[in-house]
Amino acid sequence: MGDTTSAIGRVRQIQRLLNGLPTREVVLDGLSRATAQVALPRPRSDVAVGLGEVLATRKSHYRFHVEPPGAEELSSLLRWALGPQRTVRLPAGGKQQLRMAPSAGGLPSLAVYVAAKPGGDIPGGVFRYEPEGHCLETLWAGDPTAALRSVLVQPDFAERAPVMVFLVARLDTTLVKYPIRHYRTLHVDSGIAIQNLYLVATALELAACAVTAFDDHMVTQLLRIPDSMFPTVVFPLGRRPD
Protein backbone atom coordinates (compact mmCIF):
# COMPACT_ATOMS: atom_id res chain seq x y z
CA MET A 1 0.00 0.00 0.00
CA GLY A 2 2.91 2.30 0.76
CA ASP A 3 4.37 1.83 -2.74
CA THR A 4 0.98 2.60 -4.30
CA THR A 5 0.58 5.75 -2.20
CA SER A 6 4.06 6.87 -3.22
CA ALA A 7 3.33 6.22 -6.90
CA ILE A 8 0.07 8.17 -6.72
CA GLY A 9 1.96 11.07 -5.13
CA ARG A 10 4.49 11.08 -7.98
CA VAL A 11 1.70 11.09 -10.58
CA ARG A 12 0.10 14.02 -8.77
CA GLN A 13 3.41 15.87 -9.14
CA ILE A 14 3.31 15.21 -12.90
CA GLN A 15 -0.26 16.48 -13.03
CA ARG A 16 0.68 19.67 -11.17
CA LEU A 17 3.60 20.19 -13.56
CA LEU A 18 1.32 19.79 -16.58
CA ASN A 19 -1.60 21.85 -15.26
CA GLY A 20 0.05 24.42 -12.99
CA LEU A 21 -1.30 25.60 -9.68
CA PRO A 22 -5.06 26.12 -9.27
CA THR A 23 -6.08 29.70 -9.97
CA ARG A 24 -9.89 29.48 -9.85
CA GLU A 25 -12.67 27.55 -8.17
CA VAL A 26 -15.53 25.82 -9.95
CA VAL A 27 -18.77 27.82 -10.12
CA LEU A 28 -21.51 25.82 -8.42
CA ASP A 29 -24.39 28.26 -8.95
CA GLY A 30 -27.61 26.34 -9.57
CA LEU A 31 -26.34 23.10 -8.01
CA SER A 32 -26.94 21.56 -4.59
CA ARG A 33 -25.48 18.39 -3.08
CA ALA A 34 -27.69 15.33 -3.43
CA THR A 35 -27.42 11.56 -2.99
CA ALA A 36 -30.34 10.10 -4.95
CA GLN A 37 -30.01 7.14 -7.30
CA VAL A 38 -31.41 7.47 -10.82
CA ALA A 39 -32.37 4.21 -12.49
CA LEU A 40 -31.64 3.96 -16.21
CA PRO A 41 -34.12 2.22 -18.53
CA ARG A 42 -33.29 -0.98 -20.33
CA PRO A 43 -30.82 -0.14 -23.14
CA ARG A 44 -31.78 -0.71 -26.74
CA SER A 45 -30.83 -4.04 -28.23
CA ASP A 46 -31.17 -2.93 -31.88
CA VAL A 47 -27.94 -0.94 -32.22
CA ALA A 48 -26.32 -3.45 -34.57
CA VAL A 49 -25.20 -1.16 -37.39
CA GLY A 50 -22.58 -2.29 -39.91
CA LEU A 51 -19.06 -1.51 -38.70
CA GLY A 52 -18.06 0.00 -42.05
CA GLU A 53 -21.08 2.30 -42.01
CA VAL A 54 -20.36 3.47 -38.45
CA LEU A 55 -16.68 4.08 -39.17
CA ALA A 56 -17.48 5.96 -42.37
CA THR A 57 -20.05 8.24 -40.74
CA ARG A 58 -18.39 8.80 -37.36
CA LYS A 59 -17.51 12.46 -36.90
CA SER A 60 -17.25 15.14 -34.25
CA HIS A 61 -20.27 17.41 -33.88
CA TYR A 62 -20.00 20.88 -32.41
CA ARG A 63 -23.68 21.81 -32.41
CA PHE A 64 -26.60 19.90 -30.95
CA HIS A 65 -30.37 19.80 -31.17
CA VAL A 66 -32.13 21.77 -28.45
CA GLU A 67 -34.03 18.61 -27.41
CA PRO A 68 -31.80 16.46 -25.16
CA PRO A 69 -31.24 12.73 -25.70
CA GLY A 70 -33.85 10.53 -24.06
CA ALA A 71 -33.11 8.33 -21.07
CA GLU A 72 -33.14 5.24 -23.31
CA GLU A 73 -30.55 6.79 -25.63
CA LEU A 74 -28.24 7.73 -22.76
CA SER A 75 -28.77 4.31 -21.18
CA SER A 76 -27.89 2.59 -24.47
CA LEU A 77 -24.79 4.73 -24.99
CA LEU A 78 -23.39 4.07 -21.52
CA ARG A 79 -24.27 0.37 -21.57
CA TRP A 80 -22.86 -0.49 -25.00
CA ALA A 81 -19.82 1.78 -24.87
CA LEU A 82 -18.73 1.45 -21.25
CA GLY A 83 -20.85 -1.12 -19.46
CA PRO A 84 -20.06 -4.73 -18.47
CA GLN A 85 -19.10 -7.16 -21.24
CA ARG A 86 -18.26 -10.55 -19.74
CA THR A 87 -16.94 -12.25 -16.61
CA VAL A 88 -13.74 -14.33 -16.79
CA ARG A 89 -12.15 -16.78 -14.37
CA LEU A 90 -8.71 -15.85 -13.04
CA PRO A 91 -5.83 -18.38 -13.02
CA ALA A 92 -5.36 -17.88 -9.29
CA GLY A 93 -9.07 -18.33 -8.62
CA GLY A 94 -11.94 -15.91 -8.47
CA LYS A 95 -13.61 -13.95 -11.24
CA GLN A 96 -13.09 -10.62 -12.98
CA GLN A 97 -15.70 -8.45 -14.66
CA LEU A 98 -14.55 -7.04 -18.01
CA ARG A 99 -16.14 -4.02 -19.66
CA MET A 100 -17.07 -3.11 -23.22
CA ALA A 101 -14.05 -0.78 -23.46
CA PRO A 102 -10.95 -2.95 -22.94
CA SER A 103 -8.33 -1.78 -20.45
CA ALA A 104 -4.85 -2.89 -19.41
CA GLY A 105 -5.15 -6.00 -17.30
CA GLY A 106 -8.92 -5.79 -17.56
CA LEU A 107 -8.84 -3.44 -14.57
CA PRO A 108 -11.59 -0.86 -13.93
CA SER A 109 -9.16 1.93 -14.76
CA LEU A 110 -11.80 4.54 -15.66
CA ALA A 111 -14.70 6.07 -13.78
CA VAL A 112 -17.57 7.63 -15.72
CA TYR A 113 -19.51 10.76 -14.77
CA VAL A 114 -22.47 12.46 -16.44
CA ALA A 115 -23.71 16.06 -16.31
CA ALA A 116 -27.23 16.65 -17.60
CA LYS A 117 -29.21 19.84 -17.99
CA PRO A 118 -32.79 19.96 -16.68
CA GLY A 119 -35.67 19.47 -19.08
CA GLY A 120 -35.05 15.92 -20.29
CA ASP A 121 -35.86 12.41 -19.11
CA ILE A 122 -32.80 12.51 -16.85
CA PRO A 123 -33.12 15.07 -14.02
CA GLY A 124 -30.69 17.95 -14.10
CA GLY A 125 -27.48 17.42 -12.16
CA VAL A 126 -24.09 15.73 -12.02
CA PHE A 127 -23.90 11.95 -11.60
CA ARG A 128 -21.49 9.05 -11.32
CA TYR A 129 -22.33 6.13 -13.62
CA GLU A 130 -22.31 2.72 -11.92
CA PRO A 131 -21.80 0.10 -14.68
CA GLU A 132 -22.62 -2.96 -12.58
CA GLY A 133 -25.98 -1.61 -11.43
CA HIS A 134 -26.46 0.41 -14.64
CA CYS A 135 -27.65 3.48 -12.78
CA LEU A 136 -26.62 7.05 -11.99
CA GLU A 137 -25.56 8.10 -8.49
CA THR A 138 -26.39 11.77 -7.94
CA LEU A 139 -23.60 14.08 -6.76
CA TRP A 140 -25.26 17.43 -7.50
CA ALA A 141 -28.88 18.23 -8.33
CA GLY A 142 -29.88 21.21 -10.45
CA ASP A 143 -28.59 22.96 -13.56
CA PRO A 144 -24.86 22.33 -14.21
CA THR A 145 -24.54 24.94 -16.99
CA ALA A 146 -22.69 27.54 -14.91
CA ALA A 147 -20.31 24.90 -13.55
CA LEU A 148 -19.61 23.52 -17.01
CA ARG A 149 -18.95 27.01 -18.37
CA SER A 150 -16.41 27.57 -15.62
CA VAL A 151 -14.46 24.35 -16.24
CA LEU A 152 -14.30 24.40 -20.06
CA VAL A 153 -11.81 26.41 -22.09
CA GLN A 154 -14.56 26.60 -24.75
CA PRO A 155 -17.55 27.48 -22.55
CA ASP A 156 -19.91 27.55 -25.54
CA PHE A 157 -20.10 23.75 -25.26
CA ALA A 158 -21.82 24.23 -21.90
CA GLU A 159 -24.60 26.15 -23.63
CA ARG A 160 -24.90 23.90 -26.68
CA ALA A 161 -24.64 20.35 -25.31
CA PRO A 162 -27.49 19.10 -23.09
CA VAL A 163 -25.38 16.23 -21.71
CA MET A 164 -21.68 15.74 -20.99
CA VAL A 165 -19.89 12.51 -20.20
CA PHE A 166 -16.62 12.70 -18.24
CA LEU A 167 -13.94 10.00 -18.26
CA VAL A 168 -11.77 9.92 -15.16
CA ALA A 169 -8.60 7.85 -14.73
CA ARG A 170 -8.24 5.81 -11.56
CA LEU A 171 -4.81 5.40 -10.02
CA ASP A 172 -6.16 3.53 -6.99
CA THR A 173 -7.23 0.49 -9.02
CA THR A 174 -4.31 0.39 -11.44
CA LEU A 175 -1.10 1.26 -9.60
CA VAL A 176 -1.86 -1.51 -7.11
CA LYS A 177 -0.99 -3.97 -9.91
CA TYR A 178 1.22 -1.93 -12.26
CA PRO A 179 4.21 0.39 -11.79
CA ILE A 180 3.99 4.14 -12.22
CA ARG A 181 4.68 3.71 -15.95
CA HIS A 182 1.04 2.65 -16.18
CA TYR A 183 0.16 6.34 -15.90
CA ARG A 184 0.67 6.43 -19.68
CA THR A 185 -1.52 3.39 -20.24
CA LEU A 186 -4.41 5.10 -18.47
CA HIS A 187 -4.54 7.59 -21.34
CA VAL A 188 -4.61 4.70 -23.82
CA ASP A 189 -7.54 3.17 -21.90
CA SER A 190 -9.28 6.53 -22.03
CA GLY A 191 -8.73 6.82 -25.79
CA ILE A 192 -10.24 3.38 -26.36
CA ALA A 193 -13.27 4.31 -24.25
CA ILE A 194 -13.76 7.56 -26.19
CA GLN A 195 -13.68 5.65 -29.48
CA ASN A 196 -16.34 3.33 -28.08
CA LEU A 197 -18.45 6.36 -27.14
CA TYR A 198 -18.01 7.83 -30.64
CA LEU A 199 -18.99 4.60 -32.39
CA VAL A 200 -22.01 3.86 -30.22
CA ALA A 201 -23.16 7.48 -30.42
CA THR A 202 -22.92 7.25 -34.21
CA ALA A 203 -24.95 4.02 -34.23
CA LEU A 204 -27.59 5.76 -32.08
CA GLU A 205 -27.55 8.77 -34.44
CA LEU A 206 -26.38 11.09 -31.66
CA ALA A 207 -24.01 14.04 -31.96
CA ALA A 208 -20.87 14.11 -29.85
CA CYS A 209 -17.35 15.51 -29.60
CA ALA A 210 -14.27 14.68 -27.52
CA VAL A 211 -12.89 17.67 -25.60
CA THR A 212 -9.65 17.87 -23.61
CA ALA A 213 -9.53 21.65 -23.11
CA PHE A 214 -10.69 21.99 -19.51
CA ASP A 215 -9.39 22.98 -16.10
CA ASP A 216 -8.38 19.77 -14.29
CA HIS A 217 -8.61 21.31 -10.84
CA MET A 218 -12.14 22.62 -11.36
CA VAL A 219 -13.38 19.38 -12.97
CA THR A 220 -11.97 17.55 -9.94
CA GLN A 221 -14.01 19.83 -7.68
CA LEU A 222 -17.16 19.44 -9.76
CA LEU A 223 -16.97 15.64 -9.80
CA ARG A 224 -15.82 15.49 -6.17
CA ILE A 225 -13.06 13.02 -6.99
CA PRO A 226 -10.08 12.22 -4.71
CA ASP A 227 -6.37 12.76 -5.44
CA SER A 228 -6.12 9.17 -6.69
CA MET A 229 -8.19 10.12 -9.76
CA PHE A 230 -7.86 12.71 -12.52
CA PRO A 231 -10.07 13.71 -15.49
CA THR A 232 -8.93 12.80 -19.00
CA VAL A 233 -11.72 13.66 -21.49
CA VAL A 234 -15.07 15.44 -21.63
CA PHE A 235 -17.63 14.19 -24.17
CA PRO A 236 -20.39 16.74 -25.01
CA LEU A 237 -23.43 14.85 -26.24
CA GLY A 238 -26.80 15.57 -27.78
CA ARG A 239 -29.12 14.79 -30.61
CA ARG A 240 -28.02 15.76 -34.09
CA PRO A 241 -29.12 19.22 -35.16
CA ASP A 242 -31.70 19.55 -37.93
Coordinates of N, CA, C and O in Angstrom, one line a residue, residues 79-184:
R79 N -24.3 1.8 -21.7 CA -24.3 0.4 -21.6 C -23.4 -0.2 -22.6 O -22.5 -1.1 -22.4
W80 N -23.6 0.2 -23.9 CA -22.9 -0.5 -25.0 C -21.4 0.0 -25.2 O -20.6 -0.7 -25.6
A81 N -21.2 1.2 -24.7 CA -19.8 1.8 -24.9 C -18.9 1.5 -23.7 O -17.8 1.2 -23.8
L82 N -19.5 1.5 -22.5 CA -18.7 1.5 -21.2 C -19.2 0.5 -20.2 O -18.6 0.3 -19.2
G83 N -20.3 -0.2 -20.5 CA -20.9 -1.1 -19.5 C -20.1 -2.5 -19.4 O -19.2 -2.7 -20.1
P84 N -20.7 -3.4 -18.6 CA -20.1 -4.7 -18.5 C -20.1 -5.5 -19.8 O -21.1 -5.4 -20.5
Q85 N -19.1 -6.3 -20.0 CA -19.1 -7.2 -21.2 C -19.2 -8.6 -20.9 O -20.1 -9.3 -21.2
R86 N -18.2 -9.1 -20.1 CA -18.3 -10.5 -19.7 C -17.5 -10.7 -18.5 O -16.7 -9.9 -18.1
T87 N -17.7 -11.9 -17.8 CA -16.9 -12.2 -16.6 C -16.0 -13.4 -17.0 O -16.4 -14.4 -17.6
V88 N -14.7 -13.3 -16.5 CA -13.7 -14.3 -16.8 C -13.2 -14.9 -15.5 O -13.2 -14.2 -14.4
R89 N -12.8 -16.1 -15.5 CA -12.2 -16.8 -14.4 C -10.7 -16.5 -14.4 O -10.0 -16.5 -15.4
L90 N -10.1 -16.2 -13.2 CA -8.7 -15.8 -13.0 C -7.9 -17.1 -12.8 O -8.4 -18.0 -12.1
P91 N -6.7 -17.2 -13.3 CA -5.8 -18.4 -13.0 C -5.7 -18.7 -11.5 O -5.6 -19.9 -11.2
A92 N -5.6 -17.7 -10.7 CA -5.4 -17.9 -9.3 C -6.7 -18.1 -8.5 O -6.7 -18.2 -7.3
G93 N -7.8 -18.2 -9.3 CA -9.1 -18.3 -8.6 C -9.8 -17.0 -8.6 O -9.3 -15.9 -8.7
G94 N -11.1 -17.1 -8.5 CA -11.9 -15.9 -8.5 C -12.4 -15.5 -9.9 O -12.0 -16.2 -10.9
K95 N -13.1 -14.4 -10.0 CA -13.6 -14.0 -11.2 C -13.3 -12.5 -11.4 O -13.1 -11.8 -10.5
Q96 N -13.3 -12.0 -12.7 CA -13.1 -10.6 -13.0 C -14.1 -10.2 -14.0 O -14.3 -10.8 -15.0
Q97 N -14.7 -9.0 -13.7 CA -15.7 -8.5 -14.7 C -15.0 -7.6 -15.7 O -14.3 -6.6 -15.3
L98 N -15.1 -7.9 -17.0 CA -14.5 -7.0 -18.0 C -15.6 -6.1 -18.6 O -16.8 -6.4 -18.5
R99 N -15.2 -5.0 -19.1 CA -16.1 -4.0 -19.7 C -16.0 -3.9 -21.2 O -15.1 -4.4 -21.8
M100 N -17.0 -3.2 -21.8 CA -17.1 -3.1 -23.2 C -15.8 -2.4 -23.8 O -15.4 -2.7 -24.9
A101 N -15.3 -1.4 -23.1 CA -14.1 -0.8 -23.5 C -12.9 -1.5 -22.8 O -12.8 -1.4 -21.6
P102 N -12.0 -2.2 -23.6 CA -10.9 -3.0 -22.9 C -10.0 -2.0 -22.3 O -9.8 -0.9 -22.6
S103 N -9.3 -2.6 -21.2 CA -8.3 -1.8 -20.5 C -7.2 -2.7 -20.1 O -7.3 -3.9 -20.1
A104 N -6.0 -2.1 -19.8 CA -4.8 -2.9 -19.4 C -5.2 -3.8 -18.2 O -5.6 -3.3 -17.2
G105 N -4.9 -5.1 -18.4 CA -5.2 -6.0 -17.3 C -6.6 -6.2 -17.0 O -6.9 -6.9 -16.0
G106 N -7.5 -5.7 -17.8 CA -8.9 -5.8 -17.6 C -9.4 -5.1 -16.3 O -10.5 -5.3 -15.8
L107 N -8.5 -4.2 -15.8 CA -8.8 -3.4 -14.6 C -9.9 -2.3 -14.8 O -9.9 -1.8 -15.9
P108 N -10.7 -2.0 -13.8 CA -11.6 -0.9 -13.9 C -10.8 0.5 -13.8 O -10.9 1.1 -12.8
S109 N -10.1 0.8 -14.8 CA -9.2 1.9 -14.8 C -9.8 3.3 -15.0 O -9.2 4.3 -14.8
L110 N -11.1 3.3 -15.4 CA -11.8 4.5 -15.7 C -13.1 4.6 -14.9 O -13.8 3.6 -14.7
A111 N -13.4 5.8 -14.4 CA -14.7 6.1 -13.8 C -15.4 7.0 -14.7 O -14.8 7.8 -15.5
V112 N -16.8 6.9 -14.8 CA -17.6 7.6 -15.7 C -18.6 8.5 -15.0 O -19.2 8.1 -14.0
Y113 N -18.6 9.8 -15.4 CA -19.5 10.8 -14.8 C -20.4 11.4 -15.9 O -19.9 11.5 -17.0
V114 N -21.5 11.9 -15.5 CA -22.5 12.5 -16.4 C -23.0 13.8 -15.9 O -23.4 13.8 -14.7
A115 N -23.0 14.8 -16.7 CA -23.7 16.1 -16.3 C -24.9 16.3 -17.3 O -24.7 16.2 -18.5
A116 N -26.0 16.5 -16.8 CA -27.2 16.7 -17.6 C -28.0 17.9 -17.2 O -28.1 18.2 -16.0
K117 N -28.4 18.7 -18.2 CA -29.2 19.8 -18.0 C -30.6 19.4 -17.7 O -31.1 18.4 -18.1
P118 N -31.4 20.3 -16.9 CA -32.8 20.0 -16.7 C -33.6 20.0 -18.0 O -33.2 20.6 -19.0
G119 N -34.8 19.4 -17.9 CA -35.7 19.5 -19.1 C -35.8 18.2 -19.9 O -36.6 18.1 -20.8
G120 N -35.0 17.2 -19.6 CA -35.1 15.9 -20.3 C -35.6 14.8 -19.4 O -36.0 15.0 -18.3
D121 N -35.5 13.6 -19.9 CA -35.9 12.4 -19.1 C -35.0 12.2 -17.9 O -35.5 11.8 -16.8
I122 N -33.7 12.6 -18.0 CA -32.8 12.5 -16.8 C -32.9 13.8 -16.1 O -32.8 14.9 -16.7
P123 N -33.1 13.8 -14.8 CA -33.1 15.1 -14.0 C -31.8 15.8 -14.1 O -30.7 15.2 -14.3
G124 N -31.9 17.1 -14.0 CA -30.7 18.0 -14.1 C -29.8 17.7 -12.9 O -30.2 17.5 -11.8
G125 N -28.5 17.6 -13.2 CA -27.5 17.4 -12.2 C -26.2 16.8 -12.7 O -25.9 16.7 -13.9
V126 N -25.4 16.4 -11.7 CA -24.1 15.7 -12.0 C -24.1 14.4 -11.3 O -24.5 14.3 -10.2
F127 N -23.7 13.3 -12.1 CA -23.9 12.0 -11.6 C -22.6 11.1 -11.8 O -21.8 11.4 -12.7
R128 N -22.5 10.1 -11.1 CA -21.5 9.0 -11.3 C -22.2 7.8 -11.9 O -23.2 7.3 -11.3
Y129 N -21.7 7.3 -13.0 CA -22.3 6.1 -13.6 C -21.8 4.9 -12.9 O -20.6 4.7 -12.8
E130 N -22.7 4.0 -12.5 CA -22.3 2.7 -11.9 C -22.6 1.6 -12.9 O -23.8 1.2 -13.1
P131 N -21.6 1.1 -13.6 CA -21.8 0.1 -14.7 C -22.5 -1.2 -14.2 O -23.3 -1.7 -14.9
E132 N -22.1 -1.7 -13.0 CA -22.6 -3.0 -12.6 C -24.1 -2.9 -12.3 O -24.9 -3.7 -12.7
G133 N -24.6 -1.8 -11.7 CA -26.0 -1.6 -11.4 C -26.7 -0.9 -12.5 O -27.9 -0.7 -12.5
H134 N -25.9 -0.4 -13.5 CA -26.5 0.4 -14.6 C -27.4 1.5 -14.1 O -28.6 1.5 -14.5
C135 N -26.9 2.4 -13.3 CA -27.6 3.5 -12.8 C -26.7 4.7 -12.6 O -25.5 4.6 -12.8
L136 N -27.3 5.8 -12.2 CA -26.6 7.1 -12.0 C -26.7 7.4 -10.5 O -27.8 7.4 -10.0
E137 N -25.6 7.7 -9.9 CA -25.6 8.1 -8.5 C -25.4 9.6 -8.5 O -24.4 10.2 -9.0
T138 N -26.4 10.3 -7.9 CA -26.4 11.8 -7.9 C -25.3 12.4 -7.0 O -25.2 12.0 -5.8
L139 N -24.5 13.3 -7.6 CA -23.6 14.1 -6.8 C -24.1 15.5 -6.5 O -24.0 16.0 -5.4
W140 N -24.7 16.1 -7.6 CA -25.3 17.4 -7.5 C -26.6 17.4 -8.2 O -26.7 16.8 -9.3
A141 N -27.6 18.1 -7.7 CA -28.9 18.2 -8.3 C -29.0 19.7 -8.8 O -28.5 20.6 -8.1
G142 N -29.7 19.9 -9.9 CA -29.9 21.2 -10.5 C -29.3 21.4 -11.9 O -29.1 20.4 -12.6
D143 N -29.1 22.6 -12.2 CA -28.6 23.0 -13.6 C -27.1 23.1 -13.5 O -26.6 24.0 -12.9
P144 N -26.3 22.3 -14.2 CA -24.9 22.3 -14.2 C -24.3 23.3 -15.2 O -23.0 23.3 -15.3
T145 N -25.1 24.1 -15.9 CA -24.5 24.9 -17.0 C -23.5 25.9 -16.5 O -22.4 26.0 -17.1
A146 N -23.7 26.6 -15.4 CA -22.7 27.5 -14.9 C -21.4 26.8 -14.5 O -20.3 27.3 -14.8
A147 N -21.5 25.7 -13.9 CA -20.3 24.9 -13.5 C -19.5 24.5 -14.8 O -18.3 24.6 -14.8
L148 N -20.3 24.0 -15.8 CA -19.6 23.5 -17.0 C -18.9 24.7 -17.7 O -17.9 24.5 -18.3
R149 N -19.6 25.8 -17.8 CA -19.0 27.0 -18.4 C -17.6 27.3 -17.7 O -16.7 27.7 -18.3
S150 N -17.6 27.2 -16.4 CA -16.4 27.6 -15.6 C -15.3 26.6 -15.8 O -14.1 27.0 -15.7
V151 N -15.5 25.3 -16.1 CA -14.5 24.3 -16.2 C -13.9 24.2 -17.7 O -12.8 23.7 -17.8
L152 N -14.7 24.6 -18.7 CA -14.3 24.4 -20.1 C -13.6 25.6 -20.6 O -13.9 26.8 -20.4
V153 N -12.5 25.3 -21.4 CA -11.8 26.4 -22.1 C -12.7 27.0 -23.2 O -12.6 28.2 -23.5
Q154 N -13.6 26.2 -23.8 CA -14.6 26.6 -24.8 C -15.9 26.5 -24.1 O -16.7 25.5 -24.3
P155 N -16.3 27.6 -23.3 CA -17.5 27.5 -22.6 C -18.8 27.4 -23.4 O -19.9 27.0 -22.9
D156 N -18.7 27.7 -24.7 CA -19.9 27.5 -25.5 C -20.5 26.1 -25.5 O -21.7 25.9 -25.7
F157 N -19.6 25.1 -25.3 CA -20.1 23.8 -25.3 C -21.1 23.6 -24.1 O -22.0 22.8 -24.2
A158 N -20.9 24.3 -23.0 CA -21.8 24.2 -21.9 C -23.2 24.7 -22.3 O -24.2 24.2 -21.7
E159 N -23.3 25.6 -23.2 CA -24.6 26.1 -23.6 C -25.2 25.2 -24.7 O -26.4 25.0 -24.7
R160 N -24.4 24.7 -25.5 CA -24.9 23.9 -26.7 C -25.3 22.5 -26.3 O -26.3 22.0 -26.7
A161 N -24.4 21.8 -25.6 CA -24.6 20.4 -25.3 C -25.5 20.1 -24.1 O -25.2 20.6 -23.0
P162 N -26.6 19.4 -24.2 CA -27.5 19.1 -23.1 C -26.9 18.1 -22.1 O -27.3 18.0 -21.0
V163 N -26.0 17.3 -22.6 CA -25.4 16.2 -21.7 C -23.9 16.2 -21.9 O -23.4 16.5 -23.0
M164 N -23.1 15.9 -20.9 CA -21.7 15.7 -21.0 C -21.3 14.5 -20.2 O -21.7 14.3 -19.1
V165 N -20.4 13.7 -20.8 CA -19.9 12.5 -20.2 C -18.4 12.8 -19.9 O -17.7 13.3 -20.7
F166 N -18.0 12.5 -18.7 CA -16.6 12.7 -18.2 C -16.0 11.3 -18.0 O -16.5 10.5 -17.4
L167 N -14.8 11.2 -18.6 CA -13.9 10.0 -18.3 C -12.9 10.4 -17.3 O -12.2 11.4 -17.5
V168 N -12.7 9.6 -16.2 CA -11.8 9.9 -15.2 C -10.9 8.7 -14.9 O -11.4 7.6 -14.8
A169 N -9.6 8.9 -14.9 CA -8.6 7.9 -14.7 C -8.5 7.5 -13.2 O -8.5 8.5 -12.4
R170 N -8.4 6.3 -12.9 CA -8.2 5.8 -11.6 C -6.9 5.2 -11.3 O -6.5 4.2 -11.9
L171 N -6.1 5.9 -10.4 CA -4.8 5.4 -10.0 C -4.9 4.3 -8.9 O -4.1 3.5 -8.8
D172 N -6.0 4.4 -8.1 CA -6.2 3.5 -7.0 C -6.4 2.1 -7.4 O -6.0 1.2 -6.7
T173 N -7.0 1.9 -8.6 CA -7.2 0.5 -9.0 C -6.2 0.0 -10.0 O -6.1 -1.2 -10.2
T174 N -5.3 0.8 -10.4 CA -4.3 0.4 -11.4 C -2.9 0.3 -10.9 O -2.2 -0.6 -11.2
L175 N -2.5 1.3 -10.1 CA -1.1 1.3 -9.6 C -0.9 0.2 -8.5 O 0.2 0.0 -8.1
V176 N -2.0 -0.4 -8.0 CA -1.9 -1.5 -7.1 C -1.2 -2.7 -7.8 O -0.4 -3.5 -7.2
K177 N -1.5 -2.8 -9.1 CA -1.0 -4.0 -9.9 C 0.2 -3.6 -10.8 O 1.1 -4.4 -10.9
Y178 N 0.2 -2.4 -11.3 CA 1.2 -1.9 -12.3 C 2.1 -0.8 -11.7 O 1.7 -0.1 -10.8
P179 N 3.3 -0.7 -12.2 CA 4.2 0.4 -11.8 C 3.7 1.7 -12.3 O 2.8 1.8 -13.1
I180 N 4.4 2.8 -11.9 CA 4.0 4.1 -12.2 C 4.0 4.4 -13.7 O 3.2 5.3 -14.2
R181 N 4.7 3.6 -14.5 CA 4.7 3.7 -15.9 C 3.3 3.6 -16.5 O 2.9 4.1 -17.6
H182 N 2.4 2.9 -15.7 CA 1.0 2.7 -16.2 C 0.3 4.0 -16.3 O -0.8 4.0 -16.9
Y183 N 0.8 5.0 -15.7 CA 0.2 6.3 -15.9 C -0.1 6.6 -17.4 O -1.1 7.2 -17.7
R184 N 0.8 6.2 -18.2 CA 0.7 6.4 -19.7 C -0.4 5.5 -20.2 O -1.2 5.9 -21.1

